mmCIF file of C-alpha atoms and ligand atoms in Angstrom:
data_model
loop_
_atom_site.group_PDB
_atom_site.id
_atom_site.type_symbol
_atom_site.label_atom_id
_atom_site.label_comp_id
_atom_site.label_asym_id
_atom_site.label_seq_id
_atom_site.Cartn_x
_atom_site.Cartn_y
_atom_site.Cartn_z
ATOM 1 C CA MET A 1 -25.546 -28.339 20.983
ATOM 2 C CA TRP A 2 -27.148 -26.243 18.297
ATOM 3 C CA ARG A 3 -26.632 -23.013 20.205
ATOM 4 C CA CYS A 4 -23.055 -23.955 20.847
ATOM 5 C CA ARG A 5 -22.333 -24.478 17.155
ATOM 6 C CA ALA A 6 -24.145 -21.311 16.269
ATOM 7 C CA ARG A 7 -22.046 -19.423 18.702
ATOM 8 C CA SER A 8 -18.818 -20.838 17.366
ATOM 9 C CA ARG A 9 -19.798 -19.938 13.793
ATOM 10 C CA GLY A 10 -20.468 -16.422 15.058
ATOM 11 C CA ALA A 11 -17.099 -16.327 16.775
ATOM 12 C CA ASN A 12 -15.357 -17.415 13.521
ATOM 13 C CA ALA A 13 -17.195 -14.744 11.605
ATOM 14 C CA ALA A 14 -16.189 -12.144 14.237
ATOM 15 C CA MET A 15 -12.580 -13.243 13.978
ATOM 16 C CA ALA A 16 -12.623 -13.043 10.175
ATOM 17 C CA GLU A 17 -14.245 -9.653 10.510
ATOM 18 C CA SER A 18 -11.686 -8.352 12.960
ATOM 19 C CA ARG A 19 -8.883 -9.584 10.703
ATOM 20 C CA ARG A 20 -10.492 -7.668 7.889
ATOM 21 C CA GLU A 21 -11.015 -4.590 10.060
ATOM 22 C CA ARG A 22 -7.377 -4.518 10.946
ATOM 23 C CA ARG A 23 -6.511 -3.804 7.398
ATOM 24 C CA LYS A 24 -8.789 -0.770 7.210
ATOM 25 C CA VAL A 25 -6.838 2.440 7.062
ATOM 26 C CA LEU A 26 -8.455 5.927 6.872
ATOM 27 C CA VAL A 27 -6.519 8.744 5.159
ATOM 28 C CA ILE A 28 -7.608 12.243 5.975
ATOM 29 C CA GLU A 29 -5.888 14.495 3.478
ATOM 30 C CA ASP A 30 -7.065 17.355 1.366
ATOM 31 C CA GLU A 31 -4.556 17.185 -1.389
ATOM 32 C CA ARG A 32 -5.836 14.853 -4.018
ATOM 33 C CA ASP A 33 -2.493 13.743 -5.341
ATOM 34 C CA ILE A 34 -1.180 12.903 -1.980
ATOM 35 C CA ARG A 35 -4.374 11.087 -1.101
ATOM 36 C CA GLU A 36 -4.069 8.961 -4.262
ATOM 37 C CA LEU A 37 -0.385 8.273 -3.653
ATOM 38 C CA LEU A 38 -1.192 7.063 -0.124
ATOM 39 C CA ARG A 39 -3.982 4.895 -1.454
ATOM 40 C CA ILE A 40 -1.843 3.231 -4.083
ATOM 41 C CA ALA A 41 1.017 2.645 -1.623
ATOM 42 C CA LEU A 42 -1.221 1.287 1.160
ATOM 43 C CA GLU A 43 -3.372 -0.851 -1.102
ATOM 44 C CA ALA A 44 -0.182 -2.440 -2.433
ATOM 45 C CA GLU A 45 0.316 -3.759 1.090
ATOM 46 C CA GLY A 46 -3.073 -5.425 1.072
ATOM 47 C CA LEU A 47 -4.622 -2.682 3.213
ATOM 48 C CA GLN A 48 -8.128 -1.352 2.611
ATOM 49 C CA VAL A 49 -8.025 2.375 2.206
ATOM 50 C CA LEU A 50 -10.841 4.814 3.056
ATOM 51 C CA ALA A 51 -10.178 8.465 2.225
ATOM 52 C CA ALA A 52 -11.615 11.790 3.419
ATOM 53 C CA GLU A 53 -10.743 15.202 1.991
ATOM 54 C CA ASP A 54 -11.460 17.088 5.167
ATOM 55 C CA GLY A 55 -11.637 16.490 8.827
ATOM 56 C CA GLU A 56 -15.341 16.448 9.363
ATOM 57 C CA LEU A 57 -15.806 13.819 6.623
ATOM 58 C CA GLY A 58 -12.918 11.992 8.254
ATOM 59 C CA LEU A 59 -14.650 12.047 11.620
ATOM 60 C CA ALA A 60 -17.859 10.735 10.059
ATOM 61 C CA LEU A 61 -15.851 7.789 8.535
ATOM 62 C CA VAL A 62 -14.160 7.181 11.890
ATOM 63 C CA ARG A 63 -17.541 6.707 13.532
ATOM 64 C CA ARG A 64 -19.083 4.644 10.785
ATOM 65 C CA GLU A 65 -16.163 2.473 9.620
ATOM 66 C CA ARG A 66 -14.029 2.172 12.747
ATOM 67 C CA PRO A 67 -10.695 2.088 10.905
ATOM 68 C CA ALA A 68 -7.663 0.291 12.396
ATOM 69 C CA LEU A 69 -5.438 3.264 11.751
ATOM 70 C CA VAL A 70 -5.715 6.908 10.700
ATOM 71 C CA VAL A 71 -3.242 8.887 8.615
ATOM 72 C CA LEU A 72 -3.960 12.511 9.329
ATOM 73 C CA ASP A 73 -2.885 15.677 7.579
ATOM 74 C CA LEU A 74 -2.590 18.791 9.746
ATOM 75 C CA MET A 75 -3.448 21.621 7.420
ATOM 76 C CA LEU A 76 -6.974 20.822 6.400
ATOM 77 C CA PRO A 77 -9.794 23.079 5.227
ATOM 78 C CA GLY A 78 -12.306 23.774 8.043
ATOM 79 C CA VAL A 79 -11.423 22.001 11.274
ATOM 80 C CA GLY A 80 -7.700 21.577 11.466
ATOM 81 C CA GLY A 81 -5.762 18.317 11.977
ATOM 82 C CA PHE A 82 -4.936 18.795 15.629
ATOM 83 C CA GLU A 83 -8.547 19.311 16.568
ATOM 84 C CA ILE A 84 -9.517 16.249 14.465
ATOM 85 C CA CYS A 85 -6.829 14.271 16.261
ATOM 86 C CA ARG A 86 -8.295 15.236 19.646
ATOM 87 C CA ARG A 87 -11.823 14.419 18.565
ATOM 88 C CA ILE A 88 -10.793 11.026 17.220
ATOM 89 C CA ARG A 89 -9.117 10.222 20.497
ATOM 90 C CA ALA A 90 -12.236 11.243 22.359
ATOM 91 C CA GLU A 91 -14.317 8.628 20.486
ATOM 92 C CA GLU A 92 -14.866 5.633 22.750
ATOM 93 C CA SER A 93 -14.152 3.134 19.912
ATOM 94 C CA MET A 94 -10.970 4.867 18.930
ATOM 95 C CA THR A 95 -8.802 5.003 22.002
ATOM 96 C CA ARG A 96 -6.456 2.184 20.817
ATOM 97 C CA VAL A 97 -6.360 3.203 17.179
ATOM 98 C CA PRO A 98 -3.010 4.509 16.035
ATOM 99 C CA ILE A 99 -2.927 7.988 14.499
ATOM 100 C CA LEU A 100 -0.105 8.835 12.181
ATOM 101 C CA ILE A 101 0.181 12.557 11.514
ATOM 102 C CA LEU A 102 1.570 13.292 8.077
ATOM 103 C CA SER A 103 2.329 17.017 7.700
ATOM 104 C CA ALA A 104 4.425 19.543 5.780
ATOM 105 C CA ARG A 105 4.999 21.231 9.173
ATOM 106 C CA SER A 106 8.214 19.691 10.391
ATOM 107 C CA GLY A 107 8.792 21.780 13.556
ATOM 108 C CA GLU A 108 9.357 20.246 16.897
ATOM 109 C CA PRO A 109 6.412 22.094 18.539
ATOM 110 C CA ASP A 110 3.955 20.560 16.132
ATOM 111 C CA LYS A 111 5.373 17.100 16.886
ATOM 112 C CA ILE A 112 4.977 17.702 20.600
ATOM 113 C CA VAL A 113 1.452 19.003 20.310
ATOM 114 C CA GLY A 114 0.603 16.035 18.104
ATOM 115 C CA ARG A 115 1.922 13.611 20.695
ATOM 116 C CA GLU A 116 0.079 15.350 23.466
ATOM 117 C CA LEU A 117 -3.125 15.073 21.537
ATOM 118 C CA GLY A 118 -2.595 11.301 21.243
ATOM 119 C CA ALA A 119 -0.928 10.902 17.850
ATOM 120 C CA ASP A 120 1.373 7.835 17.812
ATOM 121 C CA ASP A 121 3.724 8.865 15.061
ATOM 122 C CA TYR A 122 4.585 11.953 13.068
ATOM 123 C CA GLY A 123 5.778 11.910 9.386
ATOM 124 C CA THR A 124 6.765 14.917 7.409
ATOM 125 C CA LYS A 125 6.038 15.724 3.781
ATOM 126 C CA PRO A 126 7.535 15.067 1.336
ATOM 127 C CA PHE A 127 7.493 11.462 2.330
ATOM 128 C CA SER A 128 8.712 8.219 0.883
ATOM 129 C CA PRO A 129 5.768 5.922 0.261
ATOM 130 C CA ARG A 130 7.800 2.867 1.197
ATOM 131 C CA GLU A 131 8.900 4.423 4.559
ATOM 132 C CA LEU A 132 5.347 5.482 5.265
ATOM 133 C CA VAL A 133 4.022 2.021 4.600
ATOM 134 C CA ALA A 134 6.634 0.565 6.941
ATOM 135 C CA ARG A 135 5.533 2.901 9.680
ATOM 136 C CA VAL A 136 1.844 2.056 9.135
ATOM 137 C CA ARG A 137 2.636 -1.620 9.358
ATOM 138 C CA ALA A 138 4.674 -1.127 12.547
ATOM 139 C CA LEU A 139 1.892 0.884 14.166
ATOM 140 C CA LEU A 140 -0.708 -1.752 13.162
ATOM 141 C CA ARG A 141 1.388 -4.474 14.557
ATOM 142 C CA ARG A 142 1.943 -2.651 17.756
ATOM 143 C CA ALA A 143 -1.752 -1.862 18.236
ATOM 144 C CA TRP A 144 -3.365 -5.070 16.938
ATOM 145 C CA GLY A 145 -0.661 -7.742 16.784
ATOM 146 C CA ASP A 146 0.638 -9.216 13.582
ATOM 147 C CA PRO A 147 -2.009 -8.540 10.929
ATOM 148 C CA GLY A 148 -0.598 -11.315 8.769
ATOM 149 C CA GLU A 149 1.274 -10.535 5.602
ATOM 150 C CA ALA A 150 -0.179 -8.831 2.588
ATOM 151 C CA PRO A 151 -2.481 -11.060 0.551
ATOM 152 C CA SER A 152 0.085 -13.719 -0.050
ATOM 153 C CA GLU A 153 3.827 -13.828 0.216
ATOM 154 C CA ILE A 154 4.001 -16.288 -2.586
ATOM 155 C CA TYR A 155 2.620 -15.499 -5.963
ATOM 156 C CA ARG A 156 1.932 -18.365 -8.324
ATOM 157 C CA LYS A 157 0.237 -17.947 -11.651
ATOM 158 C CA GLY A 158 0.869 -19.720 -14.963
ATOM 159 C CA SER A 159 4.571 -20.223 -15.366
ATOM 160 C CA ILE A 160 5.602 -17.645 -12.778
ATOM 161 C CA GLU A 161 6.295 -18.195 -9.115
ATOM 162 C CA ILE A 162 7.474 -15.361 -6.894
ATOM 163 C CA ASP A 163 8.523 -15.657 -3.243
ATOM 164 C CA PHE A 164 8.333 -12.125 -2.054
ATOM 165 C CA SER A 165 10.022 -12.723 1.331
ATOM 166 C CA ALA A 166 12.889 -14.756 -0.095
ATOM 167 C CA TYR A 167 13.235 -12.490 -3.216
ATOM 168 C CA GLU A 168 13.112 -15.459 -5.498
ATOM 169 C CA VAL A 169 11.508 -15.767 -8.880
ATOM 170 C CA ARG A 170 11.067 -18.883 -10.906
ATOM 171 C CA ILE A 171 9.876 -19.073 -14.466
ATOM 172 C CA ASP A 172 8.936 -22.503 -15.723
ATOM 173 C CA ASN A 173 10.471 -23.826 -12.512
ATOM 174 C CA GLN A 174 13.901 -22.244 -13.382
ATOM 175 C CA ARG A 175 15.306 -19.727 -10.910
ATOM 176 C CA VAL A 176 15.775 -16.322 -12.478
ATOM 177 C CA GLU A 177 18.075 -13.715 -11.027
ATOM 178 C CA PHE A 178 17.030 -10.081 -10.618
ATOM 179 C CA SER A 179 18.632 -7.002 -9.255
ATOM 180 C CA LEU A 180 16.872 -5.625 -6.209
ATOM 181 C CA ARG A 181 15.297 -2.711 -8.186
ATOM 182 C CA GLU A 182 14.183 -5.088 -10.939
ATOM 183 C CA PHE A 183 12.587 -7.330 -8.302
ATOM 184 C CA GLU A 184 10.846 -4.355 -6.684
ATOM 185 C CA LEU A 185 9.548 -3.252 -10.034
ATOM 186 C CA LEU A 186 8.249 -6.752 -10.722
ATOM 187 C CA ARG A 187 6.713 -6.942 -7.288
ATOM 188 C CA PHE A 188 4.914 -3.660 -7.907
ATOM 189 C CA PHE A 189 3.545 -4.831 -11.274
ATOM 190 C CA VAL A 190 2.428 -8.154 -9.857
ATOM 191 C CA LYS A 191 0.584 -6.554 -6.972
ATOM 192 C CA HIS A 192 -1.131 -4.090 -9.215
ATOM 193 C CA PRO A 193 -2.144 -6.213 -12.253
ATOM 194 C CA ASN A 194 -4.132 -4.960 -15.203
ATOM 195 C CA ARG A 195 -3.684 -1.309 -14.327
ATOM 196 C CA VAL A 196 -1.736 1.203 -16.401
ATOM 197 C CA TYR A 197 0.947 3.242 -14.705
ATOM 198 C CA GLU A 198 2.810 6.251 -16.107
ATOM 199 C CA ARG A 199 6.580 6.282 -15.850
ATOM 200 C CA GLY A 200 6.386 9.160 -13.324
ATOM 201 C CA GLN A 201 4.096 7.089 -11.090
ATOM 202 C CA LEU A 202 6.347 4.106 -11.228
ATOM 203 C CA LEU A 203 9.337 6.264 -10.346
ATOM 204 C CA GLU A 204 7.536 7.646 -7.419
ATOM 205 C CA LEU A 205 6.159 4.337 -6.144
ATOM 206 C CA VAL A 206 9.079 2.026 -6.821
ATOM 207 C CA TRP A 207 12.109 4.320 -6.657
ATOM 208 C CA GLY A 208 10.646 6.780 -4.154
ATOM 209 C CA PRO A 209 10.046 10.513 -4.469
ATOM 210 C CA ASP A 210 13.503 11.595 -3.466
ATOM 211 C CA THR A 211 15.475 9.846 -6.140
ATOM 212 C CA PHE A 212 16.508 11.925 -9.044
ATOM 213 C CA VAL A 213 16.433 9.586 -11.965
ATOM 214 C CA GLU A 214 14.971 10.205 -15.354
ATOM 215 C CA PRO A 215 11.749 8.488 -16.560
ATOM 216 C CA ARG A 216 13.953 6.722 -19.087
ATOM 217 C CA THR A 217 15.286 4.652 -16.213
ATOM 218 C CA VAL A 218 11.924 3.043 -15.987
ATOM 219 C CA ASP A 219 12.122 1.954 -19.617
ATOM 220 C CA VAL A 220 15.580 0.487 -19.104
ATOM 221 C CA HIS A 221 14.341 -1.577 -16.100
ATOM 222 C CA VAL A 222 11.268 -2.658 -17.959
ATOM 223 C CA ARG A 223 13.454 -3.875 -20.832
ATOM 224 C CA ARG A 224 15.553 -5.881 -18.374
ATOM 225 C CA LEU A 225 12.499 -7.369 -16.693
ATOM 226 C CA ARG A 226 11.110 -8.360 -20.028
ATOM 227 C CA ARG A 227 14.326 -10.096 -21.039
ATOM 228 C CA ARG A 228 13.950 -12.247 -17.986
ATOM 229 C CA ILE A 229 10.248 -12.992 -17.816
ATOM 230 C CA GLU A 230 8.813 -12.729 -21.392
ATOM 231 C CA ARG A 231 8.724 -15.610 -23.711
ATOM 232 C CA ASP A 232 9.688 -13.211 -26.493
ATOM 233 C CA ASP A 233 10.865 -9.843 -25.237
ATOM 234 C CA ALA A 234 10.426 -8.331 -28.708
ATOM 235 C CA ASP A 235 6.770 -9.097 -28.399
ATOM 236 C CA PRO A 236 6.011 -8.739 -24.705
ATOM 237 C CA GLU A 237 2.733 -10.074 -23.303
ATOM 238 C CA LEU A 238 3.330 -9.679 -19.651
ATOM 239 C CA ILE A 239 4.555 -6.127 -19.295
ATOM 240 C CA VAL A 240 2.878 -4.372 -22.024
ATOM 241 C CA THR A 241 3.388 -0.849 -23.261
ATOM 242 C CA VAL A 242 0.247 1.195 -23.325
ATOM 243 C CA ARG A 243 1.194 3.777 -25.955
ATOM 244 C CA GLY A 244 1.268 7.349 -24.765
ATOM 245 C CA VAL A 245 0.565 6.356 -21.178
ATOM 246 C CA GLY A 246 2.921 3.854 -19.666
ATOM 247 C CA TYR A 247 3.147 0.233 -18.664
ATOM 248 C CA MET A 248 0.744 -2.397 -17.467
ATOM 249 C CA PHE A 249 1.252 -5.911 -16.022
ATOM 250 C CA ASN A 250 -1.118 -7.956 -18.091
ATOM 251 C CA GLU A 251 -1.916 -10.765 -15.626
ATOM 252 C CA ARG A 252 -4.528 -12.328 -17.947
ATOM 253 C CA SER A 253 -1.827 -13.469 -20.297
ATOM 254 C CA LEU A 254 -0.508 -15.791 -17.558
ATOM 255 C CA GLU A 255 -3.644 -17.804 -17.886
ATOM 256 C CA ALA A 256 -2.379 -19.021 -21.256
ATOM 257 C CA ARG A 257 1.106 -20.033 -20.072
HETATM 258 CA CA1 CA B 301 -3.184 19.824 3.685
#
């Protein structure tokens, strides 16, 4: 009896562990800005991100952390991406793990070599963070089954309730209408609370890198968001301006409303 119970506790722990593991993504990328962009975009999806700036460090992390997916740059200092791809595939624990190559080299030969070495997908730079996240999720689903949605599809705090899958927002139980972009901006803020973002970062992460809009556009959207969600949009407490830097979603203020 006792042994049986102990075993089932162990099994539950193993299941919880494997769910957690399936959210672990390793990014091997030598360019710091791209690494950070990937980290922000993937963390927004509830994924845990490990990062390595070269292939050898990446391989060490593969062995130690057993990530559920690897995003791999090709042009790396030292050992190149193709060789790293081959070595990852040669690891016994990594035969099922999806590898997504992300490279500035967009030629067909590179894609073919990548596939032959066992990569599952090939994205080219510059890339849209949203598209990349969608590819990562698709690969994770294909390899490991549905990992479950990011932390929660419903956000409820203080007077705000957001249903991310239905695109519905309620403030004080009243439905509030948003444009799609406003909703996405709100979603971004809510998923990254209490952190300051510059206008350029918000443009990149919410609008995508290929849209040619001015940073002022962010201000316009923030104003519209404030009109809908703030008690007093002349004195905002939820989306606050951090002077000289950008904007921050001040989640703590929801505790008081
Ligand atoms: Ca590179």
